[in-house]
Coordinates of C-alpha atoms in Angstrom, one line a residue:
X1394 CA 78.6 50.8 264.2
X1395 CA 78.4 48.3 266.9
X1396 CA 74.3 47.7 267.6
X1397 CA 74.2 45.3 271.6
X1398 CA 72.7 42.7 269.6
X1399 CA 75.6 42.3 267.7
X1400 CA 77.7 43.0 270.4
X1401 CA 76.2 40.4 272.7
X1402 CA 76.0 37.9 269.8
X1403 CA 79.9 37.9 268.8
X1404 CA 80.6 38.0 272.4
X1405 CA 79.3 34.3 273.2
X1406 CA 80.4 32.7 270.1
X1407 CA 83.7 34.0 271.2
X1408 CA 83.1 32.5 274.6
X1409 CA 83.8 35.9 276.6
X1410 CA 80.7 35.7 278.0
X1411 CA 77.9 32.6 279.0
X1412 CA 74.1 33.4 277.6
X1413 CA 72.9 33.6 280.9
X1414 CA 76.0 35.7 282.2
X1415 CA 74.8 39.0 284.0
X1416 CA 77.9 40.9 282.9
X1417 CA 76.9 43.4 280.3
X1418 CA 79.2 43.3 277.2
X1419 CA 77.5 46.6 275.3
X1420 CA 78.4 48.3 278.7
X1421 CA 81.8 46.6 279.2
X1422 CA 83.0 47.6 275.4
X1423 CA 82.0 50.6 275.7
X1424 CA 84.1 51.1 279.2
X1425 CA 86.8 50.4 277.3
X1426 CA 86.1 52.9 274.6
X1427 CA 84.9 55.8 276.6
X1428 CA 86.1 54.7 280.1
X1429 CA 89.0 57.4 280.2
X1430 CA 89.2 61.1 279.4
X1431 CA 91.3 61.5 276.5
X1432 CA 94.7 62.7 277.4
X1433 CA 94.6 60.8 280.8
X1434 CA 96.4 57.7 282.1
X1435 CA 94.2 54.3 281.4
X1436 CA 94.2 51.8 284.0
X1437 CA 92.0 48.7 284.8
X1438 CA 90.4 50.7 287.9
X1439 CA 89.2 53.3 285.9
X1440 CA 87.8 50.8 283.0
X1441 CA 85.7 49.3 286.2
X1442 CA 84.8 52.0 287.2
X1443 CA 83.4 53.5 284.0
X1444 CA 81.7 50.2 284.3
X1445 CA 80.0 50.3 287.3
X1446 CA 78.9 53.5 286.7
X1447 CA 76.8 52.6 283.3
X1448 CA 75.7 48.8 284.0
X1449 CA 72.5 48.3 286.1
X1450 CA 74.7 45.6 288.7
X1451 CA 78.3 46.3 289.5
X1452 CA 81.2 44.2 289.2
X1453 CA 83.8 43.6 291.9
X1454 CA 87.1 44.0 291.3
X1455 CA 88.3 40.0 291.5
X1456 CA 85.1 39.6 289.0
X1457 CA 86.1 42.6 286.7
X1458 CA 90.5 41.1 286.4
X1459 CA 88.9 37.8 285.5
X1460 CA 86.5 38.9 282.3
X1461 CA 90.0 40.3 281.0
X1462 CA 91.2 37.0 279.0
X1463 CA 92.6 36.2 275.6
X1464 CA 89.0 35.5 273.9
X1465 CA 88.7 39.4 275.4
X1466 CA 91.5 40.3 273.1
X1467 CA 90.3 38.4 270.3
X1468 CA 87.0 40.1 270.4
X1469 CA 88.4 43.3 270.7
X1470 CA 90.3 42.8 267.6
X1471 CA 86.8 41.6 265.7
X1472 CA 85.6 45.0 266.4
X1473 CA 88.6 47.0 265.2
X1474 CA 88.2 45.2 262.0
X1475 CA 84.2 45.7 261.8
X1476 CA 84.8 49.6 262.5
X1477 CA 88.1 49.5 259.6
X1478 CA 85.5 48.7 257.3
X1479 CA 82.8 51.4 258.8
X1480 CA 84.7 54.5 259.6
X1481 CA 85.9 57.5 257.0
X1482 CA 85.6 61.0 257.1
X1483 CA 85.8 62.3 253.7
X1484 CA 86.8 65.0 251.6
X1485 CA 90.1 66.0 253.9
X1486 CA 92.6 65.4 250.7
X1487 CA 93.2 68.1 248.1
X1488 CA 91.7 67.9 244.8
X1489 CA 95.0 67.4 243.3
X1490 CA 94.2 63.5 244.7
X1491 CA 91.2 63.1 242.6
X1492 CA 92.9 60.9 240.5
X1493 CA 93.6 58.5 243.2
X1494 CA 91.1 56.3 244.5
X1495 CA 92.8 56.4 248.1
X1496 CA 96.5 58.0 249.1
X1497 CA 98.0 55.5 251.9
X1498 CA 100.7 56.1 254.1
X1499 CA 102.3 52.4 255.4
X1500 CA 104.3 53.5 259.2
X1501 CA 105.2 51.5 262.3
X1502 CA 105.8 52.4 266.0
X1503 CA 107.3 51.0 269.2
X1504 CA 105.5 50.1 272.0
X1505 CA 107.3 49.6 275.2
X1506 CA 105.8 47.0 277.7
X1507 CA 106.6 45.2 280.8
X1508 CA 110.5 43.6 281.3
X1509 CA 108.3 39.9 281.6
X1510 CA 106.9 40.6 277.8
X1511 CA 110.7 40.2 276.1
X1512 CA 109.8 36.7 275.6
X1513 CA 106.2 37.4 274.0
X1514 CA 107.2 40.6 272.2
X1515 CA 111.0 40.3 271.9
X1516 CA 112.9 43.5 271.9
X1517 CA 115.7 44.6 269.4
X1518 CA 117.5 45.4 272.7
X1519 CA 117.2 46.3 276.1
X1520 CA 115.8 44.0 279.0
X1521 CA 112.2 45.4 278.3
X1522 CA 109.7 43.9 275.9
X1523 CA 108.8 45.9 272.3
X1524 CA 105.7 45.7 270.4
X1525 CA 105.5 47.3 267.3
X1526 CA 102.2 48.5 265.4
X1527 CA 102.1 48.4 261.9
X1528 CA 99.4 50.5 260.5
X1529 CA 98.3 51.4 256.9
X1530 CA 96.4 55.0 257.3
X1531 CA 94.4 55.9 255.2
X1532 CA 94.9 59.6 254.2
X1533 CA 92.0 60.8 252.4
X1534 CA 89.4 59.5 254.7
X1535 CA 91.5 60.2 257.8
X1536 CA 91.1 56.6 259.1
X1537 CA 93.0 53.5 259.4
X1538 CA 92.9 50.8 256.9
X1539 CA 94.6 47.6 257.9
X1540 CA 96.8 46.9 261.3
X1541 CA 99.0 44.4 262.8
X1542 CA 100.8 43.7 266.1
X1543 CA 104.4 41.8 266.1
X1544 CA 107.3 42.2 268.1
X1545 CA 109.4 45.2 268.2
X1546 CA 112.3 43.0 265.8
X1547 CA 110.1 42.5 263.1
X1548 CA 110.2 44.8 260.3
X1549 CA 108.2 47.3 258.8
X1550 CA 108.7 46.4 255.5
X1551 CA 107.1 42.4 256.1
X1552 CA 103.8 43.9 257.2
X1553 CA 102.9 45.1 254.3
X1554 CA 101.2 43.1 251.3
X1555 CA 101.0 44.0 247.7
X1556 CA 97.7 42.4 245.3
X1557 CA 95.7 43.7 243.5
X1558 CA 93.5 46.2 246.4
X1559 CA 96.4 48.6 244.9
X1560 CA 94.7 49.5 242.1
X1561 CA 94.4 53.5 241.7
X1562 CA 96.0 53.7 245.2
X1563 CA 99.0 55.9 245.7
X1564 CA 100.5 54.7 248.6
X1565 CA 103.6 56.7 250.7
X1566 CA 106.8 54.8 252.2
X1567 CA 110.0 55.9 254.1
X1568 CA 112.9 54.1 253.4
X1569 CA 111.9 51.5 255.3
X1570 CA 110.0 50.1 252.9
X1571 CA 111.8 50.3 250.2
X1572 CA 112.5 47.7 247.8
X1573 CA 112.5 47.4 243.7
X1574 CA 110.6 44.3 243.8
X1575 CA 107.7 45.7 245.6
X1576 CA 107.7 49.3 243.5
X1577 CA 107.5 46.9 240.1
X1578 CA 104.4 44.7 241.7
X1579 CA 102.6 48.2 243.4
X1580 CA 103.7 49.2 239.2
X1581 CA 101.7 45.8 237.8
X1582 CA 99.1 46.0 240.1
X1583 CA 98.1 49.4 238.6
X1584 CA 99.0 51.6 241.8
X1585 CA 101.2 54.2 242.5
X1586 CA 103.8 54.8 245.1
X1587 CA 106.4 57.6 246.0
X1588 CA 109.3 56.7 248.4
X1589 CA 112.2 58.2 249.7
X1590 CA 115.5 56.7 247.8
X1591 CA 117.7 55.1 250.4
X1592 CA 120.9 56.4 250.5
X1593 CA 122.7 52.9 249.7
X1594 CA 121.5 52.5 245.9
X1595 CA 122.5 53.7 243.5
X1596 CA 120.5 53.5 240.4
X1597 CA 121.4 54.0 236.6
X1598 CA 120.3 56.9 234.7
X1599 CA 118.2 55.6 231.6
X1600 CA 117.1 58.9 230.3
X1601 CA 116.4 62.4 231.2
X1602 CA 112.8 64.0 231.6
X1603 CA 113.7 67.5 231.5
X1604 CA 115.5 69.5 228.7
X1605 CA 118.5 72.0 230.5
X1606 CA 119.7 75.4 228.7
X1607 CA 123.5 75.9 228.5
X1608 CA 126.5 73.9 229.5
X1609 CA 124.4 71.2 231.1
X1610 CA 125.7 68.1 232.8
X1611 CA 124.8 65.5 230.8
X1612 CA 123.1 62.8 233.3
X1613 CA 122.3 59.4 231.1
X1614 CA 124.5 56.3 231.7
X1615 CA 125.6 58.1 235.0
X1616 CA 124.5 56.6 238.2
X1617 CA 122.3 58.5 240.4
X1618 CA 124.8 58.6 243.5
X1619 CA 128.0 59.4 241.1
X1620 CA 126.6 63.0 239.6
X1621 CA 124.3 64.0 242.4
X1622 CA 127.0 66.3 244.3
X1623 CA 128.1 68.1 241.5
X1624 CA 124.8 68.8 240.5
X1625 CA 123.2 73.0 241.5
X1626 CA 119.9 73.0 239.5
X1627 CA 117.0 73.5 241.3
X1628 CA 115.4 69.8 240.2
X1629 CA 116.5 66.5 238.6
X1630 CA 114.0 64.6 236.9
X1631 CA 115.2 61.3 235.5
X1632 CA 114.6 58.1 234.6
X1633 CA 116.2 55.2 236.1
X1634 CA 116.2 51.7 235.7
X1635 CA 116.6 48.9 238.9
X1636 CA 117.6 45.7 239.2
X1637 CA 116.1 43.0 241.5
X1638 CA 115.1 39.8 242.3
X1639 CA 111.4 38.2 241.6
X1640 CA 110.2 36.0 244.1
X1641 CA 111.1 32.8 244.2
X1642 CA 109.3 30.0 242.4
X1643 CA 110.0 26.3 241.7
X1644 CA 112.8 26.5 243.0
X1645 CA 114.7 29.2 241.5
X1646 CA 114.8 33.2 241.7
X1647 CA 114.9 35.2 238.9
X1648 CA 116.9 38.6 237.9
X1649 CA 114.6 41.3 236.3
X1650 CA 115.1 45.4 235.9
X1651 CA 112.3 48.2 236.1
X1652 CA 112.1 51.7 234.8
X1653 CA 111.1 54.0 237.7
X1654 CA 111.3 58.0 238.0
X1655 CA 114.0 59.4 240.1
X1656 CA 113.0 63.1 241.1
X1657 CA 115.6 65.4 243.1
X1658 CA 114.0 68.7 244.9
X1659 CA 117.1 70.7 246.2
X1660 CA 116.9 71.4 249.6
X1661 CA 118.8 75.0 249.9
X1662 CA 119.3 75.1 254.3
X1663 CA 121.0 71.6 253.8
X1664 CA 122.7 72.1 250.1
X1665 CA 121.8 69.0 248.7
X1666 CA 118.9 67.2 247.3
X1667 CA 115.9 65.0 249.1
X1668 CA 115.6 62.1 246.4
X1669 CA 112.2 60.7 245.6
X1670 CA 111.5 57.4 243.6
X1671 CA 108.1 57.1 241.8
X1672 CA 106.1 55.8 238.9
X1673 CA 103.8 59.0 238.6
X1674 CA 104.2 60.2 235.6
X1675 CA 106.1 64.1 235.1
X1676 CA 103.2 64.8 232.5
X1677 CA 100.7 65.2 235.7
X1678 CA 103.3 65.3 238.8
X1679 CA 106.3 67.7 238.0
X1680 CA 109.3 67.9 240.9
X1681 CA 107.7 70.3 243.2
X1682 CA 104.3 68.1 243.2
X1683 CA 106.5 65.0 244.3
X1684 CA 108.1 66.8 247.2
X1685 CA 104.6 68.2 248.3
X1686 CA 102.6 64.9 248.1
X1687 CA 105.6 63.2 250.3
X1688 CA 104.5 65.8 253.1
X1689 CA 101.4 63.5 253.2
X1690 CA 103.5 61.0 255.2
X1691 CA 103.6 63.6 258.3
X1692 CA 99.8 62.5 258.6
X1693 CA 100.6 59.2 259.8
X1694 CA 103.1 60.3 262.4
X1695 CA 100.1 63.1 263.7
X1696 CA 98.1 60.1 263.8
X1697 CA 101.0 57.8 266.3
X1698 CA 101.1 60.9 268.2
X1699 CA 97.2 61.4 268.7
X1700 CA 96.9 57.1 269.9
X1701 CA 100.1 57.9 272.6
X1702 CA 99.0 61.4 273.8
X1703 CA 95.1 60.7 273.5
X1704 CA 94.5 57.4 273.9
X1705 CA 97.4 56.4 275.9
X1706 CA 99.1 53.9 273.8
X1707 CA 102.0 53.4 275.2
X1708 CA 100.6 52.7 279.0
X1709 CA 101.1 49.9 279.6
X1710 CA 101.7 48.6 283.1
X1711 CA 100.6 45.2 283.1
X1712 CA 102.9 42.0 282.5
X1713 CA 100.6 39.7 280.7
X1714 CA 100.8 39.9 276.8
X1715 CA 96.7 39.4 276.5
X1716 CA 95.9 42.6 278.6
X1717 CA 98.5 44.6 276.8
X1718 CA 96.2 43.4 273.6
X1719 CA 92.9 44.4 275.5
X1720 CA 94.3 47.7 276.2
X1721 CA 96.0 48.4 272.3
X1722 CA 92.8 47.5 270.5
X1723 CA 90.5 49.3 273.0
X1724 CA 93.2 52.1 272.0
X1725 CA 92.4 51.9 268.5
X1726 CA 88.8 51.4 269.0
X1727 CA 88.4 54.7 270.9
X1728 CA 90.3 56.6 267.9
X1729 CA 88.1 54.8 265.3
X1730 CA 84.9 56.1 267.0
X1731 CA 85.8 59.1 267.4
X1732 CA 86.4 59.4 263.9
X1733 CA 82.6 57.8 263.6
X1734 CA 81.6 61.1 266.1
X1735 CA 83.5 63.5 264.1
X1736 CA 81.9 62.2 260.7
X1737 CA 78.6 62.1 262.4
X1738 CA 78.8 66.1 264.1
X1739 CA 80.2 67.2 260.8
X1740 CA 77.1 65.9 259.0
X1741 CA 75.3 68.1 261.4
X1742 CA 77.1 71.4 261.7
X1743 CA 76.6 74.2 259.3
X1744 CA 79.0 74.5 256.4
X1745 CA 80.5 77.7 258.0
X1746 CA 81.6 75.8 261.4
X1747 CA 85.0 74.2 261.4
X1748 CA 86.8 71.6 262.9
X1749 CA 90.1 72.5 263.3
X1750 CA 93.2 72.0 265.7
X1751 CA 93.0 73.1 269.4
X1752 CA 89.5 74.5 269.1
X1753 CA 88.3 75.8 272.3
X1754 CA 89.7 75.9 275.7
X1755 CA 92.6 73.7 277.0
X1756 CA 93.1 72.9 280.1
X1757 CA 96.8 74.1 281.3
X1758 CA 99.8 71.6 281.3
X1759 CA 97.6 69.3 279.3
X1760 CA 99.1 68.2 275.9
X1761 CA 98.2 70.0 273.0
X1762 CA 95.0 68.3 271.2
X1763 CA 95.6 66.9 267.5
X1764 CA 93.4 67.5 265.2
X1765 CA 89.8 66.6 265.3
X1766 CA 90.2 65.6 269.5
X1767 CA 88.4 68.5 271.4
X1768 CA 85.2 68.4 269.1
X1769 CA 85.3 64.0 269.1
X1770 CA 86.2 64.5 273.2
X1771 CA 82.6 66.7 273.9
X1772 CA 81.4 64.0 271.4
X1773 CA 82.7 61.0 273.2
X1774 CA 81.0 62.6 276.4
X1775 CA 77.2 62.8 275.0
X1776 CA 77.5 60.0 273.2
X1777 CA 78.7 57.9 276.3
X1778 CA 75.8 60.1 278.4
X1779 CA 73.0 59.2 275.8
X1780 CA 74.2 55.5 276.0
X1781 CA 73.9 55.6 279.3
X1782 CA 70.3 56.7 279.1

């Protein structure tokens, strides 16, 4: 994934290091990819340490604090994108998402920093600073597929681009992502979505897509919002059509409307319905099938949880914005290899021998391992040993 000539190479055009420098960058990366135990607190000592204990010359600390710049950040980030492109682990969605050439889940999360960050990562409130990471995971090769840092007021729903990479891709959103306009270009682009509907629209009823026995309540021209408590079937199915605004060009912003898929899955602890808007069609994806490929979306938040618990995300200590981004994308770099690991022990293992949550022995009081960690932590280890010669 990340060969020393490379490494080296990208390193000086960046200006983090001079050619005849004697600091080792393939050493110094990967310090900050395997320089802490997973679970475990990161801090710049330990990095240097990790360091000195893999290079051939040490570094003092006063030369260690001064290699950790903004071009250090920057190169980071180069290598999170090279291993985006290089990392999957296949075949871990069902075969009911064959037809799909990828299923996507788009999530944020808060990072809390340092009090003297407000002003670089300004908070929605509160006196302490807020970073928020936007990712776009990819579900069916358990891997990440595009990122982005802003501040913790910016919102979910800006980070996310629609063109024509949505092709075949089904791709998962929470509420708050949801707007008509980007359902009808995700529609045009060929791709396919499935959102939660948010609770303050209230859609018109075109047309229903399933035939009821009996004294019925008759749903078309209704809106969704008007009928939906004095409803007791088990699912609605219905098609609805939305009205929104088109982006703006020359000058002016034009009205247009939509057909999209309502789908209602009653939800029999709370006596009401979780409401699902889609453009899957109910010949291949009845009610139930909705409600089950939403689930998907818990992925993402396994996936938050294994970057704070594992990798420390959320540690930081430091007031500069620059080492924050050292530490986030070393963060992200140390989940993407281990993805790399897992794909390459996998390749290895017999087909009886699974990888599979909490394998093995943990340690008491330690946090309870996500999926994939324990093998990718004995992996990290030899892989960090080999390295090392």
């Amino acid at each position: 994934m990340f060969p020393s000539e490379f490494l080296k190479e990208h390193a000086e055009e960046l200006g983090v290091v001079e050619r005849d420098c004697k600091l080792q960058i393939p050493a110094f990366v990967w310090a900050f990819v395997f320089g802490f135990a997973a679970g475990e607190s990161r801090t710049l000592a330990g990095f240097r340490r990790s360091y000195n204990a893999t290079a051939d010359e040490p570094i003092s600390p006063g030369g260690f604090y001064n290699r950790l710049t903004p071009s250090l950040a920057e190169y980071l980030r180069d290598l999170v994108e090279v291993a985006l492109d290089e990392v999957a682990v296949p075949d871990t969605v069902d075969a009911d998402f064959d037809r799909f050439r990828d299923v996507m889940v788009a999530d944020g999360t808060i990072l809390r920093l340092h009090r003297f960050l407000a002003d670089a990562y300004e908070p929605r409130k509160g006196e302490k600073g807020g970073a928020r990471l936007h990712l776009l995971h990819n579900v069916t090769d358990q891997t990440i597929d595009r990122f982005s840092v802003t501040d913790e007021k910016a919102h979910d729903s800006t980070e996310f681009d629609t063109g024509p990479w949505l092709k075949d891709q089904l791709v998962l959103f929470d509420q708050a992502y949801f707007k008509y306009r980007r359902f009808a270009l995700i529609d045009e682009n060929d791709g396919y979505f499935v959102s939660r509907l948010k609770s303050n629209v209230n859609p018109v009823i075109t047309g229903e897509l399933r035939e009821w026995r009996g004294d019925a309540i008759p749903l078309e021209s209704e809106k969704v919002d008007d009928v939906v408590d004095e409803l007791y079937r088990q699912y609605i199915d219905v098609e609805v059509e939305a009205e929104f605004q088109r982006r703006e060009y020359a000058g002016t912003q034009s009205w247009d409307t939509k057909t999209f898929r309502v789908v209602g899955v009653r939800n029999k602890d709370a006596d009401d319905y979780h409401l699902y808007i889609t453009n899957l069609p109910r010949e291949e994806f009845l009610p139930a099938d909705l409600a089950t490929i939403y689930r998907c979306r818990w992925k993402v938040e396994l996936l938050f949880r294994e970057l704070k618990t594992q990798y420390s995300l959320d540690e930081f200590s430091t007031s500069k914005k620059h080492v924050v981004e050292i530490l986030l994308y070393a963060a992200l770099l140390s989940l993407l290899v281990s993805r790399d690991l897992l794909d390459l022990v996998t390749e290895q293992a017999d087909d009886e021998l699974g990888f599979h949550q909490n394998a093995g022995r943990r340690p008491s009081g330690r946090t309870p391992n996500s999926s994939f960690t324990n093998s990718v932590n004995t992996s990290a280890t030899l892989r960090h040993r080999c390295w090392n010669g």
